[in-house]
PDB file of C-alpha atoms in Angstrom:
ATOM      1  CA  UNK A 169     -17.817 -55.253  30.536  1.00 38.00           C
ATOM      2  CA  UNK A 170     -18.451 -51.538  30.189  1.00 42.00           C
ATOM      3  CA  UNK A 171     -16.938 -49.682  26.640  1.00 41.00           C
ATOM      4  CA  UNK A 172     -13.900 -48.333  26.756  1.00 38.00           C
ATOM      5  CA  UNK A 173     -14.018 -44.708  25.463  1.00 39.00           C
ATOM      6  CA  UNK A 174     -10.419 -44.117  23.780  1.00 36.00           C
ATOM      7  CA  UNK A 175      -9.825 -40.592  22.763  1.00 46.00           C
ATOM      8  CA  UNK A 176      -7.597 -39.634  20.102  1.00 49.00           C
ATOM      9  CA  UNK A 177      -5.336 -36.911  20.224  1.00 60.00           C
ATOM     10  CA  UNK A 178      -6.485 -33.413  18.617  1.00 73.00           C
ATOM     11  CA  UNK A 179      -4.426 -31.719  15.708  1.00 80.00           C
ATOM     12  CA  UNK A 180      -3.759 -28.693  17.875  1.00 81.00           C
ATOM     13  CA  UNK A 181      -2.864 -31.358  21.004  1.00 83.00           C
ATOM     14  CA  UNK A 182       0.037 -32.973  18.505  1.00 88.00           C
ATOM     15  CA  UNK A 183       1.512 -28.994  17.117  1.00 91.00           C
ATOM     16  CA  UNK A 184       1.317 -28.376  21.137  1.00 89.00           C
ATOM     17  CA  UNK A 185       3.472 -31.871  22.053  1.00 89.00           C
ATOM     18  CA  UNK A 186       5.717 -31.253  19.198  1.00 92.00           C
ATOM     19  CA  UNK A 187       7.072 -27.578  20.005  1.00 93.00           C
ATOM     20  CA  UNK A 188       6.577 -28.541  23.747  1.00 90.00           C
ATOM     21  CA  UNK A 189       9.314 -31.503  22.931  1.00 89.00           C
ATOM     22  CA  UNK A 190      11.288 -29.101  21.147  1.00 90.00           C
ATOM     23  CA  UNK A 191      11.765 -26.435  23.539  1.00 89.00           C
ATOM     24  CA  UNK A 192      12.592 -29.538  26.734  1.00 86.00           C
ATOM     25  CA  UNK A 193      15.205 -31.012  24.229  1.00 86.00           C
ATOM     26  CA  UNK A 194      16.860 -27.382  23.612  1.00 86.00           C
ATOM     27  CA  UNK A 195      15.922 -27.220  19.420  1.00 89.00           C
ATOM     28  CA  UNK A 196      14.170 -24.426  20.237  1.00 90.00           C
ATOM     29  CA  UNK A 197      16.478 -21.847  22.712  1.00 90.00           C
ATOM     30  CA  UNK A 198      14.641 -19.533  25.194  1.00 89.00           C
ATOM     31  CA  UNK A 199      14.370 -15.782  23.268  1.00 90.00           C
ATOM     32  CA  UNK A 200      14.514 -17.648  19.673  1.00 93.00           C
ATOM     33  CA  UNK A 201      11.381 -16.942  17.241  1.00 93.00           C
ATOM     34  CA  UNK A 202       9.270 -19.285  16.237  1.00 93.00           C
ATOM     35  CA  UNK A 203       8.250 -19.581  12.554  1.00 93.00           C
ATOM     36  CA  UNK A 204       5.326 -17.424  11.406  1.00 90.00           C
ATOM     37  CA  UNK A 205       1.860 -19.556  11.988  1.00 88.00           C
ATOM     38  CA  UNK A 206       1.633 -20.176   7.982  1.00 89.00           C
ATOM     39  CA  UNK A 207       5.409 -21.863   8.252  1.00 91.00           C
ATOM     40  CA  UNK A 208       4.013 -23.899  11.236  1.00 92.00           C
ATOM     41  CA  UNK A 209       1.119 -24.852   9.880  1.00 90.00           C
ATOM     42  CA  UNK A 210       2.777 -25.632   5.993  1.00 91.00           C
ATOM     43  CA  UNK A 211       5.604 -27.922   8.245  1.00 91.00           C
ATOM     44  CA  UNK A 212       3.163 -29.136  10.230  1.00 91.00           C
ATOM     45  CA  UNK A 213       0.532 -30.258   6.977  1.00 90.00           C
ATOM     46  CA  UNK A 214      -2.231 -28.126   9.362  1.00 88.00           C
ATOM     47  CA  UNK A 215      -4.406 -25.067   9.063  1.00 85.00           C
ATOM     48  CA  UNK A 216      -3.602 -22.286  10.701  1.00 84.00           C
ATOM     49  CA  UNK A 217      -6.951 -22.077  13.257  1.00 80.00           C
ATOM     50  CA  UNK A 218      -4.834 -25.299  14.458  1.00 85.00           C
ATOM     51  CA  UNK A 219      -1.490 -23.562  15.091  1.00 89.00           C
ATOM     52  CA  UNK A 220      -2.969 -20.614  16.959  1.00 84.00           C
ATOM     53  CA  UNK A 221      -4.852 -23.025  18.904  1.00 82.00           C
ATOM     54  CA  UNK A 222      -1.456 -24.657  19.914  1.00 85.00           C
ATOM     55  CA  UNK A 223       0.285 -21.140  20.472  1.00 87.00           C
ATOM     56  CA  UNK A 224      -2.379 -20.587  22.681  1.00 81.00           C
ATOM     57  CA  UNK A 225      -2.279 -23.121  24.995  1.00 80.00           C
ATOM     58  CA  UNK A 226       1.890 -23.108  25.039  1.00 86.00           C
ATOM     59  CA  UNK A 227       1.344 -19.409  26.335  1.00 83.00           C
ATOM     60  CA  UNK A 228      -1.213 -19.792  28.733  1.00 74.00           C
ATOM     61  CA  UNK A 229       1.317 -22.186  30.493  1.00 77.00           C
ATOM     62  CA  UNK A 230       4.093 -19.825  30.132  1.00 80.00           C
ATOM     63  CA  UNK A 231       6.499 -21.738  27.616  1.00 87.00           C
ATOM     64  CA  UNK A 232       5.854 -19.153  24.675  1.00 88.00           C
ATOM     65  CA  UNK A 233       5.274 -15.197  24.293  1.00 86.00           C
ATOM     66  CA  UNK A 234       3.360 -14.106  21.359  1.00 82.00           C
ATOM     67  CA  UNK A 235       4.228  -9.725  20.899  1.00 78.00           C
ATOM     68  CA  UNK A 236       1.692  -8.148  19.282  1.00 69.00           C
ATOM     69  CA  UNK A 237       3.207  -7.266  15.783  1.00 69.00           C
ATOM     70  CA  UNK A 238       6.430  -8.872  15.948  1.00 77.00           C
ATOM     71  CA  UNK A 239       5.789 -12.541  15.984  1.00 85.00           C
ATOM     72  CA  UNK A 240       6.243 -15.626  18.906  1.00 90.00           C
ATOM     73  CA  UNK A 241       9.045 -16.267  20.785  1.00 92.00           C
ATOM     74  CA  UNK A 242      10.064 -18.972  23.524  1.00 92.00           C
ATOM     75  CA  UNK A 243       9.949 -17.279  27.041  1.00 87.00           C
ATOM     76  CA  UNK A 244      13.280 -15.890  28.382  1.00 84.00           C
ATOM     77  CA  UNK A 245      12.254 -17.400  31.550  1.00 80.00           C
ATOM     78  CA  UNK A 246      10.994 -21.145  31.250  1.00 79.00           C
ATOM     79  CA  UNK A 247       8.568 -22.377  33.750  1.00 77.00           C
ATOM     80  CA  UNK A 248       8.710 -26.077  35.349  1.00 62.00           C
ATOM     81  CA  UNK A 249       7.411 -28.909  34.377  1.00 48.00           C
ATOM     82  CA  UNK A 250       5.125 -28.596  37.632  1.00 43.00           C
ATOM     83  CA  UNK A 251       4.204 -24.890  37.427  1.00 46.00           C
ATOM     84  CA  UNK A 252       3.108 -25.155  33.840  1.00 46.00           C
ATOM     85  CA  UNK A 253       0.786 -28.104  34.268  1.00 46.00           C
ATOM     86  CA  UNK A 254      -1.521 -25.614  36.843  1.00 50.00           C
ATOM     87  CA  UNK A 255      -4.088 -24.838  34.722  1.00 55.00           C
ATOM     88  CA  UNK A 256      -7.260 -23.389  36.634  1.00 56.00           C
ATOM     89  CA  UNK A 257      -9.241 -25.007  33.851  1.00 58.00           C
ATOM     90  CA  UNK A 258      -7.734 -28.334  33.683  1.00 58.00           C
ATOM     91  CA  UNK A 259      -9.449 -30.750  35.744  1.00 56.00           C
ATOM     92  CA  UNK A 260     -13.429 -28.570  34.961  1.00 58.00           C
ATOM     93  CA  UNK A 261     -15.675 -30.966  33.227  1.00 60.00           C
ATOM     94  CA  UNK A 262     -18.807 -29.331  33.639  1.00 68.00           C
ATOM     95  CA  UNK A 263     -19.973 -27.670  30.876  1.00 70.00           C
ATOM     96  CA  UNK A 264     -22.454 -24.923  32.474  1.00 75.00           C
ATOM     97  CA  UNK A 265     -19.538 -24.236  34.866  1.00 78.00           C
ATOM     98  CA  UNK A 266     -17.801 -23.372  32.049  1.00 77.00           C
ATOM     99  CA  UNK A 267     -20.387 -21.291  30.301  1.00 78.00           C
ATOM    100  CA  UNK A 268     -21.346 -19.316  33.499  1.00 83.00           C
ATOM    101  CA  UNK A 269     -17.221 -18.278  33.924  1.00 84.00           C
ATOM    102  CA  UNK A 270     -17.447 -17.369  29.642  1.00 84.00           C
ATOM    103  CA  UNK A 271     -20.325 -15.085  30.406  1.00 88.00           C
ATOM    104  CA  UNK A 272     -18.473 -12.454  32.876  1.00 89.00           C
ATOM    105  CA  UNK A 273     -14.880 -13.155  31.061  1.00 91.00           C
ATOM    106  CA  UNK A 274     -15.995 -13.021  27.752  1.00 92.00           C
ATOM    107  CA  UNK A 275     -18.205 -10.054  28.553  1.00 95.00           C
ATOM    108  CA  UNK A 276     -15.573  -8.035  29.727  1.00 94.00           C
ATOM    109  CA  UNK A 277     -13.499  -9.090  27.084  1.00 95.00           C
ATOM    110  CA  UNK A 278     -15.776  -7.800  24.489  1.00 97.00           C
ATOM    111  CA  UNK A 279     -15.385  -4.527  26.298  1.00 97.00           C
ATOM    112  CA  UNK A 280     -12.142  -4.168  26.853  1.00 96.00           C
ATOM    113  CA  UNK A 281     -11.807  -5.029  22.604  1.00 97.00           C
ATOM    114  CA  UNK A 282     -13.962  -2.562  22.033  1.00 97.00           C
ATOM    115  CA  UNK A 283     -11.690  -0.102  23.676  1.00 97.00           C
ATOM    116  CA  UNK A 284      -8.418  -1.154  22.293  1.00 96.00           C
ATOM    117  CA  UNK A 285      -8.662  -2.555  19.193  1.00 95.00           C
ATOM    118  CA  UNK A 286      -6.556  -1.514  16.410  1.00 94.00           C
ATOM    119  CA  UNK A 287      -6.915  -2.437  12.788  1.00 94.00           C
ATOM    120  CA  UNK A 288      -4.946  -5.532  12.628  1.00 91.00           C
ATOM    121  CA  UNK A 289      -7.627  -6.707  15.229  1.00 93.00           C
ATOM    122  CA  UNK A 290     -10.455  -5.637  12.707  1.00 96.00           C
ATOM    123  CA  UNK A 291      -9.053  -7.381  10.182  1.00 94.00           C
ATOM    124  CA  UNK A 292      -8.353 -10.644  11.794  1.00 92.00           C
ATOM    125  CA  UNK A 293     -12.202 -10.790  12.895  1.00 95.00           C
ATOM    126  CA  UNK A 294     -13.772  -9.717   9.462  1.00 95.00           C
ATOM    127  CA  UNK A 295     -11.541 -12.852   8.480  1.00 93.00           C
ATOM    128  CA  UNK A 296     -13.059 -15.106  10.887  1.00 93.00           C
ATOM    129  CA  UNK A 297     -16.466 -14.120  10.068  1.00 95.00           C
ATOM    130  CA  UNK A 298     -15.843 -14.815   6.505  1.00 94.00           C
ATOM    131  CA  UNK A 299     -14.538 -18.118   7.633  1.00 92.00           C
ATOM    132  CA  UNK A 300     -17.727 -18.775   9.675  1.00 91.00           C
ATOM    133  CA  UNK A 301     -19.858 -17.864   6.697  1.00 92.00           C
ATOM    134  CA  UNK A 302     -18.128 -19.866   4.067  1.00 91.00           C
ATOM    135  CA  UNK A 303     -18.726 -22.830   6.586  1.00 88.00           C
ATOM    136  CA  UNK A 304     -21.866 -22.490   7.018  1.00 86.00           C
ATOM    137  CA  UNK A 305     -22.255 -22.507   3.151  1.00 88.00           C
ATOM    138  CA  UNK A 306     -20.345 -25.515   2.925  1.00 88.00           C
ATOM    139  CA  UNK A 307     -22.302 -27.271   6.078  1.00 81.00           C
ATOM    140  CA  UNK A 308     -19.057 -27.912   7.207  1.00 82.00           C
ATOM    141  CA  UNK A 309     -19.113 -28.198  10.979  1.00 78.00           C
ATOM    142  CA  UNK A 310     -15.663 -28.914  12.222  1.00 78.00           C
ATOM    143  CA  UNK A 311     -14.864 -25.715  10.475  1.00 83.00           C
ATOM    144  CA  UNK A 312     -17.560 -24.124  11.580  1.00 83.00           C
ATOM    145  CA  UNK A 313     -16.729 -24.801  15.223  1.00 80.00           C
ATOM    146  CA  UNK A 314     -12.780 -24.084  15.137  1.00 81.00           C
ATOM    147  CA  UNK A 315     -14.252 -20.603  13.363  1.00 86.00           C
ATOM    148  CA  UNK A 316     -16.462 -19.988  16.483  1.00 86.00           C
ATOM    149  CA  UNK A 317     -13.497 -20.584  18.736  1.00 83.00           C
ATOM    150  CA  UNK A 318     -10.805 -18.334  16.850  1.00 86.00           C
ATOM    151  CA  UNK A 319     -13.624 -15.440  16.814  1.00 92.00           C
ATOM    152  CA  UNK A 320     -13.720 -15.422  20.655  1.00 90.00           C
ATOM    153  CA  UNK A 321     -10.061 -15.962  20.837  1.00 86.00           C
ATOM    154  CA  UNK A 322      -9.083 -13.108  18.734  1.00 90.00           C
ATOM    155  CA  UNK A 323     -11.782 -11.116  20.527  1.00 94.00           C
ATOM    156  CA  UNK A 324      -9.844 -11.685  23.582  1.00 90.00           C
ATOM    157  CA  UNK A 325      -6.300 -10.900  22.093  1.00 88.00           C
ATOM    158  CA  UNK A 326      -8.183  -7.548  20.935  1.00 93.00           C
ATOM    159  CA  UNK A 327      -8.680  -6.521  24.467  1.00 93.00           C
ATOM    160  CA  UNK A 328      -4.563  -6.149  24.516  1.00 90.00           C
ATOM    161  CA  UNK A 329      -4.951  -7.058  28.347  1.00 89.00           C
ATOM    162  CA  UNK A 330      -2.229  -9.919  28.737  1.00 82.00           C
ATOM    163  CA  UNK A 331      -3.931 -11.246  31.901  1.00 83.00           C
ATOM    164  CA  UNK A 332      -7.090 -11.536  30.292  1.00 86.00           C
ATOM    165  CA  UNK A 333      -5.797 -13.101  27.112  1.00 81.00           C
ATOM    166  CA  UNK A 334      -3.401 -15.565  29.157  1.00 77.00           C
ATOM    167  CA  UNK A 335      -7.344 -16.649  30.807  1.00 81.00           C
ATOM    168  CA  UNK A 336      -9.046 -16.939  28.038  1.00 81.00           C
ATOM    169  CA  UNK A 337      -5.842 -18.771  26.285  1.00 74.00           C
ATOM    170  CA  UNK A 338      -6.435 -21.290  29.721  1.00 73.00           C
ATOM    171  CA  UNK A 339      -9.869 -21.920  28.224  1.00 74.00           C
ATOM    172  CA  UNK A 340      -8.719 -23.141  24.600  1.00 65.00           C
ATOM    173  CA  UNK A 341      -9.489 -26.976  24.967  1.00 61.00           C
ATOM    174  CA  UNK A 342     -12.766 -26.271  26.902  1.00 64.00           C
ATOM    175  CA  UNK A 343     -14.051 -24.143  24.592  1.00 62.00           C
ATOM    176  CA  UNK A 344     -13.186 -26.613  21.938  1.00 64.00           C
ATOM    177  CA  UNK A 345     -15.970 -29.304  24.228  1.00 61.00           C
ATOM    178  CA  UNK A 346     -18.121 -26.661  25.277  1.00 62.00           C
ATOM    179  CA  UNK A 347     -18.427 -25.319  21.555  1.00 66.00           C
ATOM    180  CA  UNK A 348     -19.197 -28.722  19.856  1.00 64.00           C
ATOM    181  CA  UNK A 349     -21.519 -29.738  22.686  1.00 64.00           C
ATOM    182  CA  UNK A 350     -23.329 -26.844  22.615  1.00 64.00           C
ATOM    183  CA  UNK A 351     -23.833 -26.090  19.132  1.00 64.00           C
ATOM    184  CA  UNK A 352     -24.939 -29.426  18.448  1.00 64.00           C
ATOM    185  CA  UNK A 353     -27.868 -28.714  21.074  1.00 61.00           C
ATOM    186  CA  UNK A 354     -28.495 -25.894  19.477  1.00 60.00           C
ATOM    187  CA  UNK A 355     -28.580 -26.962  15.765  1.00 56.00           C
ATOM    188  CA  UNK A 356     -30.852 -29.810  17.098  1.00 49.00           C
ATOM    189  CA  UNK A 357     -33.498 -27.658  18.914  1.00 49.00           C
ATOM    190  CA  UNK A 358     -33.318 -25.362  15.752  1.00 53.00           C
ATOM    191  CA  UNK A 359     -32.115 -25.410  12.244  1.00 49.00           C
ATOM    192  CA  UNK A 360     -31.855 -22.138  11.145  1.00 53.00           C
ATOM    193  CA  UNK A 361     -29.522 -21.762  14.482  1.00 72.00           C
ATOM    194  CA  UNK A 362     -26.558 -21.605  12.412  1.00 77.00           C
ATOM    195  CA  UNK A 363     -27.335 -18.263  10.242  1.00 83.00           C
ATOM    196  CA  UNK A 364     -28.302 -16.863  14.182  1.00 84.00           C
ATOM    197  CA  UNK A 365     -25.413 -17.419  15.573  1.00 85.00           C
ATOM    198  CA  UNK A 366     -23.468 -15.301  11.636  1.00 91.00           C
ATOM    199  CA  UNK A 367     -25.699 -12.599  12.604  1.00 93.00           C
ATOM    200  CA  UNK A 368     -24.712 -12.803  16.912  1.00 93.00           C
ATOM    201  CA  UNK A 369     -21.249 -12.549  15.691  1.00 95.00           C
ATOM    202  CA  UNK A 370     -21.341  -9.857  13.338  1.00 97.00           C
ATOM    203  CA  UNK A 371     -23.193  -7.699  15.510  1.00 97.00           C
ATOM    204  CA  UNK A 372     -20.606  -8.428  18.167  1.00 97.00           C
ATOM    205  CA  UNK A 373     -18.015  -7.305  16.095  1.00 98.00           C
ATOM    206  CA  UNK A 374     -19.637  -4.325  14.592  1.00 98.00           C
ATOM    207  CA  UNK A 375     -20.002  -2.981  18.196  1.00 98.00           C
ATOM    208  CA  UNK A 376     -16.136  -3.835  18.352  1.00 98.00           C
ATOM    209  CA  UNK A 377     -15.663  -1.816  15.175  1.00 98.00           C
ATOM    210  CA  UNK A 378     -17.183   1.327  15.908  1.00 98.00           C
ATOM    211  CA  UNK A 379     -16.425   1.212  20.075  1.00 97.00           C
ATOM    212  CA  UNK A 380     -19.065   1.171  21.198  1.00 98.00           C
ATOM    213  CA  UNK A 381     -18.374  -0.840  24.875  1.00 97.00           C
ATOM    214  CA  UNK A 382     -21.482  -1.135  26.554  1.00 97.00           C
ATOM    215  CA  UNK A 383     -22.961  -2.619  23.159  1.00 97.00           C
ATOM    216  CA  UNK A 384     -20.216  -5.262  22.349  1.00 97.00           C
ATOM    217  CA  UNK A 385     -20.464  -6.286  26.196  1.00 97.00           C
ATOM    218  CA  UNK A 386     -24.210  -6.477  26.126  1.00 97.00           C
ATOM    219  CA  UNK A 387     -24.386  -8.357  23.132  1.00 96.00           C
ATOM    220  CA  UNK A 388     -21.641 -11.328  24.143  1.00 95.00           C
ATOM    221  CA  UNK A 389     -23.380 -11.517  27.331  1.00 94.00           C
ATOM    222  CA  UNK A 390     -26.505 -11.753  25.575  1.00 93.00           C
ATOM    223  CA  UNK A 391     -24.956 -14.373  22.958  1.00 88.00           C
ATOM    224  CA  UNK A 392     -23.638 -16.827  25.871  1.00 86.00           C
ATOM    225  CA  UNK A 393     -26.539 -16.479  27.858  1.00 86.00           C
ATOM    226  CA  UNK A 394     -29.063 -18.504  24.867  1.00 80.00           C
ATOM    227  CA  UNK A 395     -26.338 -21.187  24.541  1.00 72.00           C
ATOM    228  CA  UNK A 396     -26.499 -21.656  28.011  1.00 73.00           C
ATOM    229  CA  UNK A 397     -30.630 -21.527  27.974  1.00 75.00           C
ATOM    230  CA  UNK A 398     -30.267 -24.059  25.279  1.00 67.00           C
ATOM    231  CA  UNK A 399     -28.163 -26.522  27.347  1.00 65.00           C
ATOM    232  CA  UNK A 400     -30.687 -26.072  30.914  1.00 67.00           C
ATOM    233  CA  UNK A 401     -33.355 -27.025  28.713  1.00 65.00           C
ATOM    234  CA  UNK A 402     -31.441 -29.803  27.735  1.00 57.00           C
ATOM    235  CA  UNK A 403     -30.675 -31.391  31.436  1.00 58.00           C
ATOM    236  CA  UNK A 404     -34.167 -30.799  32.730  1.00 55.00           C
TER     237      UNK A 404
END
């Protein structure tokens, strides 16, 4: 008899059911705010990297709107149960697939961030790169990875392009696979990988900081293309 792989539902996946259930049972009215993500996250006994994880997802399949300085809100207009389970990313299991779409979204997105990034952006990044350097202090690598995710994330929300976001937002649980797989190639093949990839993402967001577009885009590109290096040398 061949294993049986079970998997168990993510933190993010439960915050995600949970609101989901909430606005389908009418708790939570089309228009109505949502708490702030440190509310969620105290109510729901979760970090916050786990809320905006949810947040993200809910939006990508239209059931929330997040505006840009004044908080989240359900959508006026709720989508069906159908239309909001037609995520482009859903049924994608390969992981250089994956990688090769991150490299010319993720690319542009660094661009675009460069461009339009205002200081709450700035702020939120510094944050995360604090975050990625306390973890790698702390060798902790489930923190590590969810502060890997959040940097590209917010990198994306940066860009202010609401098409571009809503994609990468698509992307969320893949990158969450992608991330974990990869990294742990990485770390294997070499151990000093993880103060690499600090530096790769403060350079990335130093070329956000001072505009510089053709840098930030160069450098994510640059950034995505080792990982996926790392993971060819891996199948052959």
């Amino acid at each position: 008899m061949q294993p049986i792989k079970i998997e168990t539902e993510k933190g993010h996946e439960i915050v995600q059911r949970v609101i989901l259930a909430q606005i389908e049972d009418g708790s939570l009215q089309p228009g109505q705010k949502l708490p702030s993500v440190v509310d969620l996250g105290t109510s729901f006994g979760v970090g916050r990297s786990t809320i905006r994880e949810a947040i993200s997802a809910l939006k990508a399949m239209g059931w929330i709107e997040v505006k840009h300085g004044g908080g989240t809100f359900v959508s006026k207009v709720l989508p069906t149960l159908q239309s909001s389970s037609r995520d482009p990313f859903e049924e994608t299991k390969n992981i250089k697939e994956i990688l090769e779409v991150r490299i010319w979204l993720e690319s542009g997105s660094a661009s675009l961030a460069a461009k339009h990034r205002n200081d709450a952006d700035l702020t939120l990044l510094k944050q995360i790169i604090g975050e990625m350097q306390q973890a790698m202090e702390l060798d902790h690598t489930q923190m590590s990875e969810q502060a890997d995710i959040d940097f590209h994330l917010a990198i994306a929300a940066a860009s202010h392009n609401e098409l571009l976001n809503t994609l990468m937002s698509s992307l969320t649980s893949k990158l969450t696979e992608t991330i974990g797989k990869t990294r742990q190639l990485w770390f294997f093949e070499d151990k000093s990988s993880s103060a690499l990839l600090l530096k790769e993402h403060q350079a990335i967001y130093e070329a956000i900081f001072v505009q510089d577009q053709a840098l930030a885009s160069k450098l994510m590109q640059t950034h995505l293309q080792k990982v996926e290096k790392v993971l060819n040398r891996n199948e052959k």
